[in-house]
mmCIF file of C-alpha atoms in Angstrom:
data_model
loop_
_atom_site.group_PDB
_atom_site.id
_atom_site.type_symbol
_atom_site.label_atom_id
_atom_site.label_comp_id
_atom_site.label_asym_id
_atom_site.label_seq_id
_atom_site.Cartn_x
_atom_site.Cartn_y
_atom_site.Cartn_z
ATOM 1 C CA MET Y 1 -0.042 0.014 0.076
ATOM 2 C CA ARG Y 2 0.943 3.690 -0.272
ATOM 3 C CA VAL Y 3 0.061 5.181 3.004
ATOM 4 C CA LEU Y 4 -0.115 9.011 3.153
ATOM 5 C CA PHE Y 5 0.455 10.538 6.981
ATOM 6 C CA THR Y 6 -0.251 14.252 7.548
ATOM 7 C CA THR Y 7 0.135 16.811 10.425
ATOM 8 C CA TRP Y 8 0.183 20.357 10.688
ATOM 9 C CA ALA Y 9 3.687 21.847 11.474
ATOM 10 C CA TRP Y 10 3.944 20.992 15.372
ATOM 11 C CA PRO Y 11 6.636 18.557 16.272
ATOM 12 C CA SER Y 12 4.722 16.747 18.962
ATOM 13 C CA HIS Y 13 2.099 15.861 16.792
ATOM 14 C CA LEU Y 14 4.573 14.454 14.297
ATOM 15 C CA TYR Y 15 6.103 12.425 16.720
ATOM 16 C CA ALA Y 16 2.746 10.698 17.593
ATOM 17 C CA LEU Y 17 2.708 9.331 13.960
ATOM 18 C CA VAL Y 18 6.310 8.309 13.826
ATOM 19 C CA PRO Y 19 5.915 4.748 15.260
ATOM 20 C CA LEU Y 20 2.912 3.923 13.174
ATOM 21 C CA ALA Y 21 4.443 5.087 9.943
ATOM 22 C CA SER Y 22 7.859 3.263 10.771
ATOM 23 C CA ALA Y 23 5.706 0.055 11.207
ATOM 24 C CA PHE Y 24 4.032 0.476 7.991
ATOM 25 C CA ARG Y 25 7.442 0.849 6.373
ATOM 26 C CA ALA Y 26 9.111 -2.039 7.883
ATOM 27 C CA ALA Y 27 6.331 -3.984 6.645
ATOM 28 C CA GLY Y 28 7.363 -3.245 3.109
ATOM 29 C CA HIS Y 29 4.482 -0.486 2.580
ATOM 30 C CA GLU Y 30 5.461 2.993 1.047
ATOM 31 C CA VAL Y 31 5.105 5.788 3.680
ATOM 32 C CA LEU Y 32 5.104 9.489 2.967
ATOM 33 C CA ILE Y 33 4.712 12.373 5.594
ATOM 34 C CA ALA Y 34 3.096 15.578 4.404
ATOM 35 C CA SER Y 35 3.160 18.970 6.238
ATOM 36 C CA GLN Y 36 3.923 22.447 5.816
ATOM 37 C CA PRO Y 37 7.312 23.758 5.047
ATOM 38 C CA ALA Y 38 8.446 24.477 8.726
ATOM 39 C CA LEU Y 39 8.061 20.840 9.630
ATOM 40 C CA LYS Y 40 9.951 19.432 6.653
ATOM 41 C CA GLN Y 41 13.317 19.099 8.373
ATOM 42 C CA GLU Y 42 11.902 17.477 11.441
ATOM 43 C CA ILE Y 43 10.267 14.898 9.357
ATOM 44 C CA GLU Y 44 13.401 14.103 7.673
ATOM 45 C CA ARG Y 45 15.173 13.593 10.888
ATOM 46 C CA THR Y 46 12.953 10.868 11.757
ATOM 47 C CA GLY Y 47 14.499 9.030 8.807
ATOM 48 C CA LEU Y 48 10.901 8.877 6.995
ATOM 49 C CA PRO Y 49 10.258 10.551 3.643
ATOM 50 C CA ALA Y 50 8.688 14.026 3.817
ATOM 51 C CA ALA Y 51 6.548 16.040 1.332
ATOM 52 C CA VAL Y 52 5.458 19.646 1.689
ATOM 53 C CA VAL Y 53 2.043 20.974 1.199
ATOM 54 C CA GLY Y 54 0.483 24.385 1.943
ATOM 55 C CA GLU Y 55 2.061 27.319 3.534
ATOM 56 C CA ASP Y 56 3.129 27.898 6.916
ATOM 57 C CA VAL Y 57 0.976 29.447 9.463
ATOM 58 C CA ASP Y 58 2.009 31.286 12.402
ATOM 59 C CA ALA Y 59 1.406 28.380 14.576
ATOM 60 C CA VAL Y 60 3.472 29.370 17.473
ATOM 61 C CA GLY Y 61 1.655 33.006 17.604
ATOM 62 C CA MET Y 62 -1.527 31.094 17.650
ATOM 63 C CA VAL Y 63 -0.924 28.655 20.132
ATOM 64 C CA ARG Y 64 0.598 31.530 22.507
ATOM 65 C CA GLY Y 65 -2.937 33.259 22.376
ATOM 66 C CA TYR Y 66 -4.358 29.931 24.237
ATOM 67 C CA VAL Y 67 -2.198 29.940 27.115
ATOM 68 C CA LEU Y 68 -4.500 29.762 30.356
ATOM 69 C CA PRO Y 69 -4.645 32.936 32.425
ATOM 70 C CA SER Y 70 -2.806 33.070 35.750
ATOM 71 C CA ALA Y 71 -1.765 35.855 38.033
ATOM 72 C CA ALA Y 72 1.438 36.243 36.327
ATOM 73 C CA GLY Y 73 -0.348 38.381 33.651
ATOM 74 C CA GLU Y 74 -0.084 38.746 29.939
ATOM 75 C CA ALA Y 75 3.502 39.328 30.050
ATOM 76 C CA ALA Y 76 4.365 35.397 30.275
ATOM 77 C CA GLY Y 77 2.408 34.357 27.374
ATOM 78 C CA GLY Y 78 0.920 37.184 25.407
ATOM 79 C CA PRO Y 79 -2.571 38.330 25.261
ATOM 80 C CA GLN Y 80 -5.327 35.762 25.284
ATOM 81 C CA ALA Y 81 -7.080 34.615 22.019
ATOM 82 C CA PRO Y 82 -10.431 36.531 21.802
ATOM 83 C CA LYS Y 83 -13.516 34.452 22.960
ATOM 84 C CA GLU Y 84 -15.919 35.391 20.199
ATOM 85 C CA GLY Y 85 -17.598 32.862 18.160
ATOM 86 C CA LYS Y 86 -19.101 29.582 18.767
ATOM 87 C CA GLY Y 87 -17.061 26.324 19.847
ATOM 88 C CA PRO Y 88 -13.868 25.899 21.222
ATOM 89 C CA ARG Y 89 -11.640 28.607 20.145
ATOM 90 C CA ALA Y 90 -8.888 26.387 19.270
ATOM 91 C CA LEU Y 91 -10.978 25.329 16.190
ATOM 92 C CA ARG Y 92 -10.076 28.666 14.557
ATOM 93 C CA MET Y 93 -6.492 27.498 14.663
ATOM 94 C CA PHE Y 94 -7.236 23.869 13.375
ATOM 95 C CA TRP Y 95 -9.014 25.757 10.555
ATOM 96 C CA ALA Y 96 -6.292 28.127 9.667
ATOM 97 C CA HIS Y 97 -3.962 24.795 8.995
ATOM 98 C CA ALA Y 98 -6.729 22.869 7.047
ATOM 99 C CA GLU Y 99 -7.263 25.804 4.742
ATOM 100 C CA SER Y 100 -3.571 25.995 4.114
ATOM 101 C CA MET Y 101 -2.880 22.470 3.504
ATOM 102 C CA THR Y 102 -6.304 21.042 2.167
ATOM 103 C CA ASP Y 103 -5.620 21.753 -1.643
ATOM 104 C CA GLY Y 104 -2.117 20.674 -1.630
ATOM 105 C CA LEU Y 105 -3.006 17.344 0.287
ATOM 106 C CA VAL Y 106 -5.544 16.609 -2.292
ATOM 107 C CA ASP Y 107 -3.134 17.209 -5.092
ATOM 108 C CA LEU Y 108 -0.528 15.081 -3.304
ATOM 109 C CA ALA Y 109 -2.760 12.030 -2.084
ATOM 110 C CA ARG Y 110 -4.177 11.916 -5.905
ATOM 111 C CA ASP Y 111 -0.449 12.295 -7.708
ATOM 112 C CA TRP Y 112 1.189 10.003 -5.323
ATOM 113 C CA ARG Y 113 -1.860 7.589 -5.577
ATOM 114 C CA ALA Y 114 -2.431 6.992 -2.078
ATOM 115 C CA ASP Y 115 -4.370 4.218 -0.537
ATOM 116 C CA ALA Y 116 -5.198 5.590 2.590
ATOM 117 C CA VAL Y 117 -4.426 9.107 4.556
ATOM 118 C CA VAL Y 118 -3.434 8.568 7.982
ATOM 119 C CA TYR Y 119 -3.809 11.888 10.432
ATOM 120 C CA GLU Y 120 -3.658 13.062 13.897
ATOM 121 C CA PRO Y 121 -6.705 14.523 14.952
ATOM 122 C CA THR Y 122 -6.198 18.002 14.743
ATOM 123 C CA ALA Y 123 -4.964 17.870 11.120
ATOM 124 C CA LEU Y 124 -8.446 18.461 9.343
ATOM 125 C CA ALA Y 125 -6.923 18.286 6.025
ATOM 126 C CA GLY Y 126 -6.361 14.532 6.351
ATOM 127 C CA PRO Y 127 -9.856 13.308 6.181
ATOM 128 C CA LEU Y 128 -10.825 15.897 4.011
ATOM 129 C CA ALA Y 129 -8.270 15.012 1.525
ATOM 130 C CA ALA Y 130 -9.126 11.180 1.875
ATOM 131 C CA ALA Y 131 -12.683 12.093 1.083
ATOM 132 C CA ALA Y 132 -11.868 14.024 -1.911
ATOM 133 C CA VAL Y 133 -9.766 11.257 -3.529
ATOM 134 C CA GLY Y 134 -12.096 8.618 -2.376
ATOM 135 C CA ILE Y 135 -9.853 6.635 0.005
ATOM 136 C CA PRO Y 136 -10.089 5.853 3.593
ATOM 137 C CA ALA Y 137 -8.908 8.152 6.559
ATOM 138 C CA ILE Y 138 -7.316 6.730 9.652
ATOM 139 C CA ARG Y 139 -7.211 9.081 12.563
ATOM 140 C CA VAL Y 140 -4.439 8.383 15.078
ATOM 141 C CA LEU Y 141 -4.787 9.891 18.754
ATOM 142 C CA TYR Y 142 -1.894 11.052 20.362
ATOM 143 C CA GLY Y 143 -3.723 11.293 23.910
ATOM 144 C CA THR Y 144 -7.076 11.368 25.092
ATOM 145 C CA ASP Y 145 -9.765 12.461 22.474
ATOM 146 C CA LEU Y 146 -10.030 16.211 23.136
ATOM 147 C CA MET Y 147 -11.781 16.941 19.637
ATOM 148 C CA LEU Y 148 -14.565 14.515 20.313
ATOM 149 C CA ARG Y 149 -16.485 17.291 22.102
ATOM 150 C CA ALA Y 150 -16.097 19.413 18.631
ATOM 151 C CA ARG Y 151 -17.394 16.739 16.333
ATOM 152 C CA LYS Y 152 -20.739 18.371 15.667
ATOM 153 C CA LEU Y 153 -19.155 21.509 14.678
ATOM 154 C CA LEU Y 154 -16.542 19.969 12.464
ATOM 155 C CA PRO Y 155 -18.636 19.388 9.177
ATOM 156 C CA GLU Y 156 -20.079 23.050 9.299
ATOM 157 C CA LEU Y 157 -16.462 24.612 9.998
ATOM 158 C CA LEU Y 158 -15.059 22.423 7.171
ATOM 159 C CA SER Y 159 -17.674 22.910 4.667
ATOM 160 C CA PRO Y 160 -16.070 25.740 2.494
ATOM 161 C CA LEU Y 161 -12.989 23.216 2.094
ATOM 162 C CA ALA Y 162 -15.279 20.392 1.494
ATOM 163 C CA GLU Y 163 -17.407 22.092 -0.972
ATOM 164 C CA ARG Y 164 -14.161 23.374 -3.002
ATOM 165 C CA HIS Y 165 -13.075 19.747 -3.508
ATOM 166 C CA GLY Y 166 -16.671 18.253 -4.334
ATOM 167 C CA VAL Y 167 -16.986 16.623 -1.105
ATOM 168 C CA THR Y 168 -20.861 16.397 0.180
ATOM 169 C CA ASP Y 169 -20.297 13.929 3.087
ATOM 170 C CA PHE Y 170 -17.199 12.854 5.122
ATOM 171 C CA ASP Y 171 -16.503 11.874 8.677
ATOM 172 C CA PRO Y 172 -13.914 14.123 10.485
ATOM 173 C CA LEU Y 173 -13.080 11.275 12.724
ATOM 174 C CA GLY Y 174 -12.216 9.074 9.884
ATOM 175 C CA ALA Y 175 -13.095 5.411 9.147
ATOM 176 C CA VAL Y 176 -11.179 4.096 12.295
ATOM 177 C CA THR Y 177 -9.196 5.926 15.263
ATOM 178 C CA VAL Y 178 -6.245 4.196 16.366
ATOM 179 C CA ASP Y 179 -6.047 4.612 20.323
ATOM 180 C CA PRO Y 180 -2.730 4.597 22.288
ATOM 181 C CA CYS Y 181 -4.625 5.182 25.680
ATOM 182 C CA PRO Y 182 -5.700 2.603 28.207
ATOM 183 C CA ASP Y 183 -9.364 2.384 28.150
ATOM 184 C CA THR Y 184 -9.616 3.710 31.610
ATOM 185 C CA PHE Y 185 -7.836 6.829 30.795
ATOM 186 C CA GLN Y 186 -9.665 7.717 27.729
ATOM 187 C CA VAL Y 187 -12.786 9.736 27.786
ATOM 188 C CA PRO Y 188 -15.883 7.643 26.690
ATOM 189 C CA THR Y 189 -16.316 7.349 23.009
ATOM 190 C CA ASP Y 190 -19.182 5.979 20.646
ATOM 191 C CA TYR Y 191 -16.940 5.151 17.461
ATOM 192 C CA PRO Y 192 -14.716 2.470 16.102
ATOM 193 C CA ARG Y 193 -11.386 2.403 17.987
ATOM 194 C CA LEU Y 194 -8.296 0.159 17.204
ATOM 195 C CA PRO Y 195 -6.192 -0.163 20.481
ATOM 196 C CA MET Y 196 -2.218 0.304 20.054
ATOM 197 C CA ARG Y 197 0.322 0.222 22.284
ATOM 198 C CA HIS Y 198 1.843 3.646 23.079
ATOM 199 C CA VAL Y 199 5.515 3.472 21.605
ATOM 200 C CA PRO Y 200 7.468 6.683 22.919
ATOM 201 C CA TYR Y 201 9.113 8.906 20.432
ATOM 202 C CA ASN Y 202 9.884 12.572 21.055
ATOM 203 C CA GLY Y 203 12.449 13.365 18.557
ATOM 204 C CA VAL Y 204 16.217 12.506 17.543
ATOM 205 C CA GLY Y 205 18.152 12.353 21.076
ATOM 206 C CA VAL Y 206 21.175 10.607 22.641
ATOM 207 C CA THR Y 207 20.266 8.039 25.269
ATOM 208 C CA PRO Y 208 21.888 8.787 28.554
ATOM 209 C CA GLY Y 209 23.949 6.167 30.329
ATOM 210 C CA PRO Y 210 22.422 4.710 33.468
ATOM 211 C CA LEU Y 211 21.275 7.199 35.918
ATOM 212 C CA GLY Y 212 22.309 4.857 38.763
ATOM 213 C CA VAL Y 213 20.295 4.169 41.904
ATOM 214 C CA PRO Y 214 19.484 7.047 44.252
ATOM 215 C CA ALA Y 215 20.927 6.812 47.867
ATOM 216 C CA PRO Y 216 18.874 5.018 50.416
ATOM 217 C CA GLY Y 217 15.858 7.297 51.424
ATOM 218 C CA VAL Y 218 16.430 9.452 48.630
ATOM 219 C CA ARG Y 219 13.394 9.774 45.913
ATOM 220 C CA ARG Y 220 13.997 10.611 42.289
ATOM 221 C CA VAL Y 221 11.906 12.987 40.595
ATOM 222 C CA LEU Y 222 11.818 13.923 36.952
ATOM 223 C CA VAL Y 223 10.930 17.457 35.870
ATOM 224 C CA THR Y 224 10.213 18.024 32.127
ATOM 225 C CA TRP Y 225 8.578 20.817 30.241
ATOM 226 C CA GLY Y 226 8.268 19.256 27.028
ATOM 227 C CA HIS Y 227 8.891 21.081 23.714
ATOM 228 C CA THR Y 228 5.938 23.603 23.555
ATOM 229 C CA MET Y 229 6.192 26.227 26.298
ATOM 230 C CA ALA Y 230 9.778 27.342 25.864
ATOM 231 C CA ARG Y 231 8.606 27.923 22.069
ATOM 232 C CA LEU Y 232 6.115 30.274 23.095
ATOM 233 C CA SER Y 233 7.961 32.180 25.643
ATOM 234 C CA PRO Y 234 10.639 31.596 28.141
ATOM 235 C CA GLY Y 235 8.677 33.101 30.926
ATOM 236 C CA LEU Y 236 6.291 30.041 30.351
ATOM 237 C CA PHE Y 237 8.846 27.465 30.789
ATOM 238 C CA LEU Y 238 8.710 26.582 34.277
ATOM 239 C CA ALA Y 239 10.900 23.613 34.563
ATOM 240 C CA GLY Y 240 14.054 25.569 36.189
ATOM 241 C CA GLU Y 241 11.872 26.969 38.892
ATOM 242 C CA VAL Y 242 9.715 23.781 39.715
ATOM 243 C CA ALA Y 243 13.019 21.864 39.883
ATOM 244 C CA ASP Y 244 14.339 24.178 42.274
ATOM 245 C CA ALA Y 245 11.339 23.956 44.623
ATOM 246 C CA LEU Y 246 11.388 20.138 44.597
ATOM 247 C CA ARG Y 247 15.344 19.654 45.328
ATOM 248 C CA GLY Y 248 16.590 18.810 48.474
ATOM 249 C CA ALA Y 249 18.172 16.221 50.919
ATOM 250 C CA ASP Y 250 15.675 13.431 50.350
ATOM 251 C CA THR Y 251 14.982 14.240 46.620
ATOM 252 C CA GLU Y 252 17.195 13.876 43.827
ATOM 253 C CA VAL Y 253 15.800 15.899 40.889
ATOM 254 C CA VAL Y 254 16.420 15.060 37.290
ATOM 255 C CA LEU Y 255 15.770 17.690 34.852
ATOM 256 C CA ALA Y 256 15.142 16.913 31.363
ATOM 257 C CA VAL Y 257 15.711 19.521 28.743
ATOM 258 C CA THR Y 258 16.746 20.106 25.133
ATOM 259 C CA ALA Y 259 20.000 21.783 24.482
ATOM 260 C CA ALA Y 260 18.099 25.125 23.500
ATOM 261 C CA GLN Y 261 16.569 25.102 26.705
ATOM 262 C CA ARG Y 262 19.549 24.652 28.768
ATOM 263 C CA GLY Y 263 20.191 28.334 28.647
ATOM 264 C CA LEU Y 264 16.825 29.167 30.041
ATOM 265 C CA LEU Y 265 18.194 27.578 33.404
ATOM 266 C CA ASP Y 266 19.483 29.420 36.473
ATOM 267 C CA PRO Y 267 23.245 28.232 36.723
ATOM 268 C CA ALA Y 268 22.683 28.148 40.610
ATOM 269 C CA LEU Y 269 20.389 25.109 39.986
ATOM 270 C CA LEU Y 270 23.560 23.223 38.513
ATOM 271 C CA SER Y 271 26.132 23.563 41.123
ATOM 272 C CA GLY Y 272 26.446 23.120 44.977
ATOM 273 C CA PRO Y 273 24.653 20.952 47.491
ATOM 274 C CA GLY Y 274 21.489 19.514 45.931
ATOM 275 C CA ALA Y 275 22.405 20.407 42.333
ATOM 276 C CA VAL Y 276 19.823 19.399 40.067
ATOM 277 C CA ARG Y 277 20.970 16.820 37.482
ATOM 278 C CA VAL Y 278 20.338 17.868 33.981
ATOM 279 C CA VAL Y 279 19.904 15.429 31.085
ATOM 280 C CA GLU Y 280 19.909 16.979 27.499
ATOM 281 C CA ASP Y 281 17.920 15.614 24.535
ATOM 282 C CA ALA Y 282 17.417 12.097 25.770
ATOM 283 C CA PRO Y 283 14.360 10.053 24.787
ATOM 284 C CA LEU Y 284 12.032 10.572 27.747
ATOM 285 C CA HIS Y 285 11.050 7.025 28.114
ATOM 286 C CA ALA Y 286 15.048 6.217 29.020
ATOM 287 C CA LEU Y 287 14.513 8.299 32.053
ATOM 288 C CA MET Y 288 11.710 6.285 33.805
ATOM 289 C CA PRO Y 289 13.537 3.495 35.350
ATOM 290 C CA GLY Y 290 14.196 4.480 38.670
ATOM 291 C CA THR Y 291 12.047 7.502 38.633
ATOM 292 C CA ASP Y 292 9.287 7.915 41.374
ATOM 293 C CA LEU Y 293 7.500 10.799 40.076
ATOM 294 C CA VAL Y 294 7.221 12.831 37.150
ATOM 295 C CA VAL Y 295 6.554 16.554 37.327
ATOM 296 C CA ALA Y 296 5.500 18.288 34.038
ATOM 297 C CA HIS Y 297 2.978 20.574 32.142
ATOM 298 C CA GLY Y 298 0.357 18.053 31.085
ATOM 299 C CA GLY Y 299 1.513 17.432 27.261
ATOM 300 C CA ALA Y 300 0.187 14.096 25.852
ATOM 301 C CA GLY Y 301 3.562 12.376 24.942
ATOM 302 C CA THR Y 302 4.856 13.199 28.443
ATOM 303 C CA VAL Y 303 1.630 11.658 30.046
ATOM 304 C CA LEU Y 304 1.509 8.689 28.238
ATOM 305 C CA THR Y 305 5.331 8.193 28.613
ATOM 306 C CA ALA Y 306 5.175 8.284 32.321
ATOM 307 C CA LEU Y 307 2.034 6.149 32.404
ATOM 308 C CA ARG Y 308 3.969 3.440 30.204
ATOM 309 C CA GLY Y 309 6.667 3.617 32.611
ATOM 310 C CA GLY Y 310 4.211 3.068 35.869
ATOM 311 C CA VAL Y 311 5.167 6.317 37.102
ATOM 312 C CA PRO Y 312 2.653 8.962 39.035
ATOM 313 C CA LEU Y 313 2.770 12.434 37.660
ATOM 314 C CA LEU Y 314 2.117 15.925 39.209
ATOM 315 C CA LEU Y 315 1.051 18.384 36.575
ATOM 316 C CA VAL Y 316 0.844 21.972 35.947
ATOM 317 C CA PRO Y 317 -1.209 22.645 32.891
ATOM 318 C CA GLN Y 318 -0.740 25.858 30.814
ATOM 319 C CA LEU Y 319 -2.503 25.291 27.639
ATOM 320 C CA PRO Y 320 -5.987 23.776 27.130
ATOM 321 C CA ASP Y 321 -5.080 20.392 26.109
ATOM 322 C CA HIS Y 322 -2.807 20.123 29.038
ATOM 323 C CA THR Y 323 -5.790 20.402 31.100
ATOM 324 C CA GLY Y 324 -7.808 18.020 29.338
ATOM 325 C CA HIS Y 325 -4.800 15.446 29.460
ATOM 326 C CA ALA Y 326 -4.110 16.301 33.353
ATOM 327 C CA GLY Y 327 -7.912 16.139 34.058
ATOM 328 C CA ARG Y 328 -7.766 12.291 32.957
ATOM 329 C CA VAL Y 329 -4.671 11.526 34.887
ATOM 330 C CA PHE Y 330 -6.482 13.046 37.947
ATOM 331 C CA ALA Y 331 -9.704 11.322 37.155
ATOM 332 C CA ALA Y 332 -7.871 7.945 36.820
ATOM 333 C CA GLY Y 333 -6.332 8.568 40.110
ATOM 334 C CA ALA Y 334 -2.714 8.635 38.589
ATOM 335 C CA GLY Y 335 -1.775 11.836 39.655
ATOM 336 C CA GLU Y 336 -2.426 15.440 41.070
ATOM 337 C CA VAL Y 337 -2.894 18.719 39.227
ATOM 338 C CA LEU Y 338 -2.263 21.976 40.280
ATOM 339 C CA SER Y 339 -3.267 25.433 38.451
ATOM 340 C CA ARG Y 340 0.009 27.677 37.708
ATOM 341 C CA ASP Y 341 -1.307 30.105 40.228
ATOM 342 C CA GLU Y 342 -1.390 26.837 43.040
ATOM 343 C CA ALA Y 343 1.966 25.984 41.991
ATOM 344 C CA THR Y 344 3.843 27.823 44.398
ATOM 345 C CA PRO Y 345 7.157 26.282 45.862
ATOM 346 C CA LYS Y 346 5.466 25.182 48.772
ATOM 347 C CA ARG Y 347 2.529 23.637 47.321
ATOM 348 C CA LEU Y 348 4.866 21.787 44.864
ATOM 349 C CA ARG Y 349 6.696 20.319 47.669
ATOM 350 C CA GLU Y 350 3.676 19.860 49.563
ATOM 351 C CA GLU Y 351 1.952 17.718 46.628
ATOM 352 C CA ALA Y 352 5.198 16.140 45.694
ATOM 353 C CA GLY Y 353 5.969 14.998 49.081
ATOM 354 C CA ARG Y 354 2.381 13.546 49.572
ATOM 355 C CA LEU Y 355 2.422 11.415 46.185
ATOM 356 C CA LEU Y 356 6.175 10.172 47.296
ATOM 357 C CA ASP Y 357 5.266 9.126 50.681
ATOM 358 C CA PRO Y 358 4.973 5.391 51.098
ATOM 359 C CA GLU Y 359 1.440 5.435 52.299
ATOM 360 C CA ALA Y 360 -0.319 8.288 51.241
ATOM 361 C CA GLY Y 361 1.018 7.759 47.567
ATOM 362 C CA ALA Y 362 0.334 4.213 47.436
ATOM 363 C CA ALA Y 363 -3.034 4.144 45.892
ATOM 364 C CA VAL Y 364 -1.642 6.581 42.999
ATOM 365 C CA ARG Y 365 1.416 4.350 42.431
ATOM 366 C CA GLU Y 366 -0.682 1.492 42.355
ATOM 367 C CA THR Y 367 -3.224 3.145 39.547
ATOM 368 C CA ALA Y 368 -0.109 3.959 37.539
ATOM 369 C CA ARG Y 369 1.125 0.549 37.658
ATOM 370 C CA ARG Y 370 -2.328 -0.655 36.575
ATOM 371 C CA LEU Y 371 -2.292 1.846 33.528
ATOM 372 C CA ARG Y 372 1.020 0.569 32.588
ATOM 373 C CA ALA Y 373 0.242 -3.136 32.805
ATOM 374 C CA GLU Y 374 -3.089 -1.870 30.364
ATOM 375 C CA MET Y 375 -0.618 -0.347 27.838
ATOM 376 C CA ARG Y 376 1.595 -3.267 27.584
ATOM 377 C CA ASP Y 377 -1.343 -5.522 26.762
ATOM 378 C CA ARG Y 378 -2.410 -3.354 23.617
ATOM 379 C CA PRO Y 379 -0.980 -4.424 20.306
ATOM 380 C CA SER Y 380 1.837 -2.699 19.104
ATOM 381 C CA PRO Y 381 1.937 -0.781 16.001
ATOM 382 C CA SER Y 382 3.474 -3.532 13.918
ATOM 383 C CA ASP Y 383 0.803 -5.827 15.246
ATOM 384 C CA ILE Y 384 -1.810 -3.781 13.697
ATOM 385 C CA VAL Y 385 -0.382 -2.898 10.431
ATOM 386 C CA ASN Y 386 -2.365 -5.992 8.697
ATOM 387 C CA GLU Y 387 -5.480 -5.104 10.524
ATOM 388 C CA LEU Y 388 -5.342 -1.797 9.176
ATOM 389 C CA ARG Y 389 -4.312 -2.958 5.750
ATOM 390 C CA THR Y 390 -7.717 -4.998 5.674
ATOM 391 C CA LYS Y 391 -9.624 -2.410 6.593
ATOM 392 C CA VAL Y 392 -8.216 -0.086 3.850
ATOM 393 C CA ILE Y 393 -8.868 -3.060 1.516
ATOM 394 C CA SER Y 394 -12.570 -3.585 2.783
ATOM 395 C CA CYS Y 395 -13.218 0.165 2.114
ATOM 396 C CA ALA Y 396 -11.952 0.323 -1.200
ATOM 397 C CA ALA Y 397 -14.025 -2.764 -2.272
#
């Protein structure tokens, strides 16, 4: 088969597609990943072939407008996006990307003779292009299905693009949804889902050597703030101050950052008694063994990688999707959530201490281990390739 994968130009959305795209390629199928120009080099770094469609949209500027308000004021993240109009505000951003990409994606799918389009849930050009060419659309979730609540709004939102390409009927959720989330973590759904094991991928990096075993009585806390927040504004990158709040005689703090983020850290964190241990550009899953708690922003990749490792989470969401993923962690009983204003040094230490406590945190740790078992029981990306191929063939028949 020829399988066309697509996402708009946001690295973490690409990363969620890489394991399945690699599995298709390893099974002997032709794979192509299409996105806007800004993502071309990042696609190529995955080792998978890239194609450019559409024009770049100011994604950073648009995402910055959705930073959740806090007492820190607008200086950290910029002004909030206006609230006029119906439905979730983020749909206006997803429309902008769809409008940019759909024409080019339709042409590419037709010229490349794609047999299916595989897309992440916010890349709405994907199901449109599939419908225009008459091939199946396969949706791959990268976390809990936060687009489900917008399901009824999407056909009307996308109708101008659908009409442009002669599409009279299509399902924005595709023919099937591939879901890497444990069932007890996912929101309730009413559409066909194909379970898949979460295989972590967070970009090209160097696996660090073993972190070793903490001293007796010392707990290891891993702090990571993903890729997004530092891109939006240095003031939104809270990893350094969170690590500073949590370090102590009985707590070893490992801070996972990119090479570009290291310059945002206070040098005082990195020296002297209780210095924070910094690891650059490391695959996040490689840091989970020996980790007792992950403290992070609530990005989907970070959350699923921690749960895959059976590690509880303490989350400080700063974007609406972070709030959605963090809410599912809390609802499942796998961690705790603090708002930006609640996340004072004192409160961070209190909540981390409770989650790390042998008795007070026992239930949370047990839930994280149970979710890990659920995730490991799901079929791998390579296991579902043939099932997806069968679905594509049945749709074409």
